[in-house]
CSV table of C-alpha atoms in Angstrom, one decimal:
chain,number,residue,atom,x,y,z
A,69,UNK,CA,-11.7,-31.5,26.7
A,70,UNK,CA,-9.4,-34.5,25.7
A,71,UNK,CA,-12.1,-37.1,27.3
A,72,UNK,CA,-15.2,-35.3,25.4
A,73,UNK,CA,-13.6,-34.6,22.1
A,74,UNK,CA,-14.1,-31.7,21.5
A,75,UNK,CA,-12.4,-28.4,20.8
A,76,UNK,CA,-15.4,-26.4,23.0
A,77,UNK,CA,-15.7,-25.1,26.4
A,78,UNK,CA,-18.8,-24.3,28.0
A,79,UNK,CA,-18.9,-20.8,29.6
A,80,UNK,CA,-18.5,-22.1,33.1
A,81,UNK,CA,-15.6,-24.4,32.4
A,82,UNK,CA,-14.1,-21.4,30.1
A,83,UNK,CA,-13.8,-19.1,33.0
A,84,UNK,CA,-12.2,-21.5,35.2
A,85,UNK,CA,-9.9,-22.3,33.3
A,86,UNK,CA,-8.8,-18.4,32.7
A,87,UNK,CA,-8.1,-18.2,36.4
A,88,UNK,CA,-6.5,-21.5,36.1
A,89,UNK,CA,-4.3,-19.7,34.0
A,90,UNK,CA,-4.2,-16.2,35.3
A,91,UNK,CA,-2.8,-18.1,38.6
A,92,UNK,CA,0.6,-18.6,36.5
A,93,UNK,CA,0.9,-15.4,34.6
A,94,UNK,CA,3.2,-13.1,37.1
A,95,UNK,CA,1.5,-10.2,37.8
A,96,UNK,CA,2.4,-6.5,36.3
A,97,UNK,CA,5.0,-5.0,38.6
A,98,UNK,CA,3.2,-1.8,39.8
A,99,UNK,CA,4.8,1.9,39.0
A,100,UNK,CA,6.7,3.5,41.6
A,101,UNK,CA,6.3,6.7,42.3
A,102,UNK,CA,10.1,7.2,41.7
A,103,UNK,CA,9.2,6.2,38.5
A,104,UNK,CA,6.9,8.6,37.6
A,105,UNK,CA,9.1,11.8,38.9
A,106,UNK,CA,11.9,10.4,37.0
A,107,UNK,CA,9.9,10.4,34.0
A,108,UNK,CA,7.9,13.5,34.6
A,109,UNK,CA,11.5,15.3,34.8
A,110,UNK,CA,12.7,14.5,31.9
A,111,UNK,CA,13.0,17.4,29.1
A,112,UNK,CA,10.5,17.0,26.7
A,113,UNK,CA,12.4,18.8,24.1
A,114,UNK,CA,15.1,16.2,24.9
A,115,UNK,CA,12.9,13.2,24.4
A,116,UNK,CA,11.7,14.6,21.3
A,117,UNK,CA,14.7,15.0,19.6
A,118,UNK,CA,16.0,11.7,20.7
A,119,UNK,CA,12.7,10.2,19.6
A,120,UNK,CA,13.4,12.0,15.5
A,121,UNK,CA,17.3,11.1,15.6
A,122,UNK,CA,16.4,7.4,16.5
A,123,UNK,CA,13.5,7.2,14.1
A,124,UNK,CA,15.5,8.5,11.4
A,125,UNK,CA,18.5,6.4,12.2
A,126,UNK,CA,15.4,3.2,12.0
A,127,UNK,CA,14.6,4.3,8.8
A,128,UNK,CA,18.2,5.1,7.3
A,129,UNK,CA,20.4,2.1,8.3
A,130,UNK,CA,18.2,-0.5,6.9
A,131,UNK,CA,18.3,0.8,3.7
A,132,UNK,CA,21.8,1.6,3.5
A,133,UNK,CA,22.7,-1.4,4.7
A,134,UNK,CA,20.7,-3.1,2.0
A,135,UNK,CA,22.5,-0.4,-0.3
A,136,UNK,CA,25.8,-1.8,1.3
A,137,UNK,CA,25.4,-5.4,0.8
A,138,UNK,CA,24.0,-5.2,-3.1
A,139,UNK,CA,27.0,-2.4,-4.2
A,140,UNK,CA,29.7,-4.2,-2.3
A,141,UNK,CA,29.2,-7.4,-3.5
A,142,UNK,CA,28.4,-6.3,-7.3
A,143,UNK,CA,32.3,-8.4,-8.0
A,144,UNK,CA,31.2,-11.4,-5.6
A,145,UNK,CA,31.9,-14.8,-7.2
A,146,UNK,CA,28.0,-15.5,-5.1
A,147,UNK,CA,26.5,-13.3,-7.8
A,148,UNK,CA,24.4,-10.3,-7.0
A,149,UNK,CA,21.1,-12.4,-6.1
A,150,UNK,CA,22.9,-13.9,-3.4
A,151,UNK,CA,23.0,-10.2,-2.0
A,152,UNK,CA,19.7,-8.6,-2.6
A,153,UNK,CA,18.6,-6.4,-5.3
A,154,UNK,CA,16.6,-2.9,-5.8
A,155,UNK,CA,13.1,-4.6,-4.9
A,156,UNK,CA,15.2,-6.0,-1.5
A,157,UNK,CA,16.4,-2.0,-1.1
A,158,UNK,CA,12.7,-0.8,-1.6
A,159,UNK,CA,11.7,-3.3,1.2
A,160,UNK,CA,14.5,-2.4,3.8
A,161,UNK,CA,13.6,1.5,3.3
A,162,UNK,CA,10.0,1.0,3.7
A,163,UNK,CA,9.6,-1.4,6.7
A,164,UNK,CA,12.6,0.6,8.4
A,165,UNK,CA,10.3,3.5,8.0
A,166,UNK,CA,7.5,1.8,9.3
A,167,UNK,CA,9.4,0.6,12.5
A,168,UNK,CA,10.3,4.5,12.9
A,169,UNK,CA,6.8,5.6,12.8
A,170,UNK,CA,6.0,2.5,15.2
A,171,UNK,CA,8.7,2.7,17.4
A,172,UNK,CA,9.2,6.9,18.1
A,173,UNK,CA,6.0,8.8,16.7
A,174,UNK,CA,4.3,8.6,20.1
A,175,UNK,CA,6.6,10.5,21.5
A,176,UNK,CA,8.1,13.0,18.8
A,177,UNK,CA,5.1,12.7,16.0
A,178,UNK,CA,7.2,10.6,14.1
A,179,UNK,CA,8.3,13.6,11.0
A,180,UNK,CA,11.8,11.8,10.3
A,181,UNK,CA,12.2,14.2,7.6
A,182,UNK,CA,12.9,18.0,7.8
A,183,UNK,CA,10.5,18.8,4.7
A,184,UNK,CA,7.8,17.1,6.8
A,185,UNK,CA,8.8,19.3,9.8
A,186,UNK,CA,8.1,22.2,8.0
A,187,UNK,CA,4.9,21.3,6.3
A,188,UNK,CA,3.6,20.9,10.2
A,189,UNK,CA,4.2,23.9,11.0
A,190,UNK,CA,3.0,25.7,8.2
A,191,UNK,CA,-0.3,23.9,7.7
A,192,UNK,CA,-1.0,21.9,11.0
A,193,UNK,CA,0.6,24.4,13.4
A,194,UNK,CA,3.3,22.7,15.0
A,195,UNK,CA,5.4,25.3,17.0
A,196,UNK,CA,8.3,26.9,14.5
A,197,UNK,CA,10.8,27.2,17.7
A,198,UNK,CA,10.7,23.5,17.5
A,199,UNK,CA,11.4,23.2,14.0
A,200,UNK,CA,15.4,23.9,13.9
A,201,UNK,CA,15.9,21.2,16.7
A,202,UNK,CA,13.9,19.3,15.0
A,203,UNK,CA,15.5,19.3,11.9
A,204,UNK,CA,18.7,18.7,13.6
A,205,UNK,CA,18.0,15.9,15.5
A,206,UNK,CA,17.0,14.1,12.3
A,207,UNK,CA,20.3,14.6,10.0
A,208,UNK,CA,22.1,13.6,13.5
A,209,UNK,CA,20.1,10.1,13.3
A,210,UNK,CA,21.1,9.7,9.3
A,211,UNK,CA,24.9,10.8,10.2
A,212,UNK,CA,24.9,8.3,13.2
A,213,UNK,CA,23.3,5.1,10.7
A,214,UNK,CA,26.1,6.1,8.2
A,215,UNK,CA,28.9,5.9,10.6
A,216,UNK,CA,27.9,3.2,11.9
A,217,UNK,CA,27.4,1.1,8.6
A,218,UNK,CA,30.9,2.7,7.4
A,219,UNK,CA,32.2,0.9,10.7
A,220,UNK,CA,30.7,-2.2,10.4
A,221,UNK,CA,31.6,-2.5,6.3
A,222,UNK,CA,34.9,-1.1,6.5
A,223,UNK,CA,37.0,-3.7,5.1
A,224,UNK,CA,34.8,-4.2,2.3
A,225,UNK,CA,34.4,-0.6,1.6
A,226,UNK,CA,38.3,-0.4,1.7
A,227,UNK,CA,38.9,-3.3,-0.4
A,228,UNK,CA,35.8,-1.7,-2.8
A,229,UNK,CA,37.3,1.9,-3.1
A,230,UNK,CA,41.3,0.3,-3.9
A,231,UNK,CA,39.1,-1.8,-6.5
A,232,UNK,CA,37.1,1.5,-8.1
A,233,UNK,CA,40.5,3.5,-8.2
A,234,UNK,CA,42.7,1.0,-9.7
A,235,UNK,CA,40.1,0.5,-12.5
A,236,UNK,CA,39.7,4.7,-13.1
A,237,UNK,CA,36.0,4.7,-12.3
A,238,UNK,CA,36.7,7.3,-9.1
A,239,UNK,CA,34.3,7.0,-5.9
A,240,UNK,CA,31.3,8.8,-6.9
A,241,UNK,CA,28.8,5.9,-7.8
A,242,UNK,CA,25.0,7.5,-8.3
A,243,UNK,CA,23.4,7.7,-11.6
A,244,UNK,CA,22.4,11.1,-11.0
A,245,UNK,CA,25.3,13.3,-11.8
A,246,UNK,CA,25.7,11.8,-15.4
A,247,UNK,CA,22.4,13.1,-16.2
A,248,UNK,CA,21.3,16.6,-17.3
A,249,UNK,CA,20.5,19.0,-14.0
A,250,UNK,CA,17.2,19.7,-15.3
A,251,UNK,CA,16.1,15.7,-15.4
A,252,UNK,CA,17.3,15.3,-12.0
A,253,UNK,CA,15.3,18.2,-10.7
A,254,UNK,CA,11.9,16.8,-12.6
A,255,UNK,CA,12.6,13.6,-10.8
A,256,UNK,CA,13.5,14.5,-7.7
A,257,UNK,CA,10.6,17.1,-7.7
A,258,UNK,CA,8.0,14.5,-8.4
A,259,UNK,CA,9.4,11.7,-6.4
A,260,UNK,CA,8.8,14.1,-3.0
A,261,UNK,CA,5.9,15.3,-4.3
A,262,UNK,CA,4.5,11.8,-4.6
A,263,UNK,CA,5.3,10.5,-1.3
A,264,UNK,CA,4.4,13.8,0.1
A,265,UNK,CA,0.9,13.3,-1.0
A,266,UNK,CA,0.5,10.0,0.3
A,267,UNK,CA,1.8,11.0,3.8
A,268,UNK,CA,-0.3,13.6,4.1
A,269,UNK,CA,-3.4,11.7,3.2
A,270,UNK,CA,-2.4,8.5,5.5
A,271,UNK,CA,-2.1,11.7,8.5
A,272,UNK,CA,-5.6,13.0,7.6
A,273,UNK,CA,-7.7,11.6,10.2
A,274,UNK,CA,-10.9,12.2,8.0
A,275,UNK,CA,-9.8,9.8,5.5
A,276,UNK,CA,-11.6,6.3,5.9
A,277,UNK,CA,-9.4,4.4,4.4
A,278,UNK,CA,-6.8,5.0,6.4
A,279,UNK,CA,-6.0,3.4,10.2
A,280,UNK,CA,-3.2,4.1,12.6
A,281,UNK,CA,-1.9,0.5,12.6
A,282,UNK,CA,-2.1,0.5,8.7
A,283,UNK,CA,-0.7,4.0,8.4
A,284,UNK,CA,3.2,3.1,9.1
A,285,UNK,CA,3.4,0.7,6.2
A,286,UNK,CA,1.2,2.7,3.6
A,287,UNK,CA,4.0,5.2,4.4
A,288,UNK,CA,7.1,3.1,3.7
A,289,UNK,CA,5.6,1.5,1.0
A,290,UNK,CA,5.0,5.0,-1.0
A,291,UNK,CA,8.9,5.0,-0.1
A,292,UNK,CA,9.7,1.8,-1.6
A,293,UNK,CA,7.6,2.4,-5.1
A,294,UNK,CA,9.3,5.1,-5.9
A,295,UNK,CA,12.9,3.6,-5.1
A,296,UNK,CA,11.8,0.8,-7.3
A,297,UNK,CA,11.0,3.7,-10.0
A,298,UNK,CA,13.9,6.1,-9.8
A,299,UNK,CA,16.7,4.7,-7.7
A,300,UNK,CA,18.9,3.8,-10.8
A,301,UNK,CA,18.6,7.8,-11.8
A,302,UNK,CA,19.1,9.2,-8.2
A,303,UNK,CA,16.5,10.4,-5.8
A,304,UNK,CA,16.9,11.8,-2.3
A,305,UNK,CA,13.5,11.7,-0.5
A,306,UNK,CA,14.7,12.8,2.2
A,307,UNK,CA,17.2,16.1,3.3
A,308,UNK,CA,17.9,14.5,6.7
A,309,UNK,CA,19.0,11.2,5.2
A,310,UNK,CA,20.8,12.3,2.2
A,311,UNK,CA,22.7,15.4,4.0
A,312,UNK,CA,24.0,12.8,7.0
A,313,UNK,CA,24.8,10.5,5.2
A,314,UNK,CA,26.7,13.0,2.9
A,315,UNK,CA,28.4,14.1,5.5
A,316,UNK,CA,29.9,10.8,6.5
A,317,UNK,CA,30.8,10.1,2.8
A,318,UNK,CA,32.7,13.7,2.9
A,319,UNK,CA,34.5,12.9,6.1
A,320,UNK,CA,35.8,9.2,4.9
A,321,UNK,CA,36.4,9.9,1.2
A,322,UNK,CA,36.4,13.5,0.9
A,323,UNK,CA,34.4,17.1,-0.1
A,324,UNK,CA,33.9,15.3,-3.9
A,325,UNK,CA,30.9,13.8,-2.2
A,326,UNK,CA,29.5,17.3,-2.1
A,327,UNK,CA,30.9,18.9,-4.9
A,328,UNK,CA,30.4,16.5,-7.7
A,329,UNK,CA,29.0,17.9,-11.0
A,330,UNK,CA,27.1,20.2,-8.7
A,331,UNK,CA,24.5,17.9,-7.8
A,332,UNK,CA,23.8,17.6,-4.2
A,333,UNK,CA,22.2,20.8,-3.6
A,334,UNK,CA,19.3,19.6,-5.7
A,335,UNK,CA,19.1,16.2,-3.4
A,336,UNK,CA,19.7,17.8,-0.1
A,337,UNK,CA,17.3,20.9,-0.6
A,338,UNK,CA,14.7,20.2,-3.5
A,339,UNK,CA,12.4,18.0,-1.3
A,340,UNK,CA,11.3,21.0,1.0
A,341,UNK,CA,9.6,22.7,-1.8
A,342,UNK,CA,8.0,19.5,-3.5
A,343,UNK,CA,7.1,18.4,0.0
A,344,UNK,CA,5.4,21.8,0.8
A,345,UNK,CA,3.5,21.7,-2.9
A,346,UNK,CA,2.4,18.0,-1.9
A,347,UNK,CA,0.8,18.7,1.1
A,348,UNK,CA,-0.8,22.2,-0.1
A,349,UNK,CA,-2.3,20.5,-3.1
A,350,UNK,CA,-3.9,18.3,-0.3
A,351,UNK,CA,-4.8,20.8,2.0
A,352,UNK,CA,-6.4,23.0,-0.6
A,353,UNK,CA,-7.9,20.9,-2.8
A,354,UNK,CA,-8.8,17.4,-1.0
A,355,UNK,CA,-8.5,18.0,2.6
A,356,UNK,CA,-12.4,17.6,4.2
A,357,UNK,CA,-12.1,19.7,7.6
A,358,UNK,CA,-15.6,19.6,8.2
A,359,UNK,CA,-15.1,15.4,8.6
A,360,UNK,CA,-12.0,16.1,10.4
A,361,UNK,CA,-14.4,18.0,13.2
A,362,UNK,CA,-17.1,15.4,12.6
A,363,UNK,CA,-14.6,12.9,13.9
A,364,UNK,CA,-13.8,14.7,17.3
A,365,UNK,CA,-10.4,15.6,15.7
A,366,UNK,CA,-10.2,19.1,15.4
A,367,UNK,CA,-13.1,22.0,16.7
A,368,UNK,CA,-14.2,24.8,15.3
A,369,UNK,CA,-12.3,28.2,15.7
A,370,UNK,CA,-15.1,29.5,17.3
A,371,UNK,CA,-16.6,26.5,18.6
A,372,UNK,CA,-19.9,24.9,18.7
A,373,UNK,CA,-21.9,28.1,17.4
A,374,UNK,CA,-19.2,28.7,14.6
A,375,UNK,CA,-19.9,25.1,13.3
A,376,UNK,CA,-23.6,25.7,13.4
A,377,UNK,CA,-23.3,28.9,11.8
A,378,UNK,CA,-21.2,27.3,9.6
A,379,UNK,CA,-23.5,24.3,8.3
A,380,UNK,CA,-26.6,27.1,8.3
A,381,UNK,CA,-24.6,29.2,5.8
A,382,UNK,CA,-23.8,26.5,3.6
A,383,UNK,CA,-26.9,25.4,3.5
A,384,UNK,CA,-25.4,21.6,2.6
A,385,UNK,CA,-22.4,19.5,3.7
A,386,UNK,CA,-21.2,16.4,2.0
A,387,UNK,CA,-22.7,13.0,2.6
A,388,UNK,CA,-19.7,11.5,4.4
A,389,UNK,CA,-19.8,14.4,6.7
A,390,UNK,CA,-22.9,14.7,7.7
A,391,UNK,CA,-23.0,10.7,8.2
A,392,UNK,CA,-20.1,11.3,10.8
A,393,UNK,CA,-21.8,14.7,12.0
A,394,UNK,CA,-25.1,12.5,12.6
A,395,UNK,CA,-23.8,10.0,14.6
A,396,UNK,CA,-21.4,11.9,16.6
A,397,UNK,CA,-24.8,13.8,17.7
A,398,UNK,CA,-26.1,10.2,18.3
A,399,UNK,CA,-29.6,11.1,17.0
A,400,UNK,CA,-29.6,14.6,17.7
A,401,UNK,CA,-31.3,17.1,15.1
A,402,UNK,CA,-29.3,19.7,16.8
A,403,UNK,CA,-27.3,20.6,13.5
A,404,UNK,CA,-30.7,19.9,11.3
A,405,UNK,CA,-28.7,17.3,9.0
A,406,UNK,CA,-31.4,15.0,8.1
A,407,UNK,CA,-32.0,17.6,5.0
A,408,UNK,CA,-28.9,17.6,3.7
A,409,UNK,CA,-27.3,13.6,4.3
């Protein structure tokens, strides 16, 4: 290549100098079989709930930590730019969420949130026995990111809280509990309900506009807008972080952290309902099933026969649909489309 000038290969040369190369590239160390029965031993409930507890730990601590470094450093002579700001929080939250959904979904489905727990069992049938371990596994990945962040800012936190008490402004700093109950219920309300929308849609595997690899960050960045939006009046998101994390705060600084002006019941337990009115406004009203099937990712209840009953009855399906129906059948008139599309 260097004596011809060019940047080109011709096919021949191409391929010899891929086993040039493969002859240098150490070769994938085969799986034992010791391997595999360790593996295949394993409790899968086990994995699972390792799999939520380290997803939501992924998604928690960088966020907090963000939190950490902007609120700690609010009397640095640096100045607060020097630490980060609420667009730097936004960020942290959503790409920690992304690496979640990246790192543990294949092997728990990647729900990191109790409200989204229960939405999968109500609407998508995930199994309700699995839902309180579940649930506990992921405010056990929030506690663990809080304890750990209280560890590794401890002497800042320390010299923060002698700072906050000496100047009579207590240790409750959230803009939520000096606002009217009602206000922080709206917020909260819609803030779930948003992102529970836009999870739900990303999960649909009908929607075309959606892939797995873009999926993750679509996610965390419906996170991030709405901490951009409403983090200087309080939102929660989230039971599993806000509960762990509370629970840390009540164990280092005491039960105020829960009994405040009354307001943590409404951010540990308001996005379960929002989250379930999310996803049914999606599954009643914009969810395509018949393009779900039409993708190979769900069947008919009653199989084959149901569907063609189905598309008889109707008498018309929608364009996308019938594009997928059509091509899945590669040519086939079987379902007698060409009518309808």
């Amino acid at each position: 290549m260097h004596r011809l000038q060019t940047h080109d290969l011709e096919i021949g040369a191409t391929e010899a100098v891929q086993r040039h190369y493969s002859r240098h590239v150490v070769a994938t160390k085969p799986v034992s079989q010791r391997k595999l029965d360790f593996e295949h031993s394993r409790p899968r409930w086990l994995r699972e709930c390792m799999a939520e507890a380290t997803g939501v730990f992924y998604y928690v601590f960088p966020g907090i930590a963000a939190i950490a470094s902007f609120t700690l450093n609010l009397e640095n002579e640096a100045g607060v730019a020097a630490f980060g700001s609420l667009f730097q929080i936004g960020w942290a939250f959503a790409i920690g969420i992304a690496f979640a959904i990246i790192t543990c979904a294949p092997t728990s489905g990647g729900h990191f949130n109790p409200a989204i727990t229960i939405c999968f069992a109500i609407w998508q049938g995930f199994p309700w026995k699995k839902v309180p371990h579940y649930i506990f596994s992921q405010i056990f990945g929030a506690f663990v990111a809080g304890l750990l962040l209280v560890g590794m800012y401890w002497p800042e936190i320390q010299a923060f809280k002698a700072e906050s008490i000496a100047a009579g402004k207590g240790l409750v700093y959230n803009g939520g509990p000096g606002q009217n109950l009602g206000y922080l219920f709206l917020t909260e309300f819609f803030v779930d309900s948003f992102i529970g929308l836009i999870i739900w849609a990303n999960l649909d595997p009908a929607n075309p506009f959606v892939s797995p690899t873009s999926a993750p960050f679509a996610i965390g960045l419906a996170y991030a807008t709405m901490v951009w939006g409403f983090a200087d009046i309080a939102i929660s998101t989230n039971l599993a972080r806000d509960l762990g994390i509370r629970i840390v705060a009540a164990i280092f600084f005491g039960g105020e952290s829960f009994t405040y002006l009354n307001y943590s019941w409404i951010a540990i337990l308001f996005n379960i309902p929002a989250t379930i009115f999310a996803t049914g406004y999606y599954v009643f009203l914009m969810r395509d099933s018949l393009g779900k099937i039409a993708k190979g990712h769900a069947v008919h209840e009653h199989g084959e026969e149901g569907l063609r009953r189905h598309i008889t009855n109707t008498g018309h399906i929608e364009t996308g649909a019938a594009n997928a129906l059509r091509s899945n059948q590669s040519g086939s008139d079987e379902y007698n489309l060409g009518k309808q599309a």
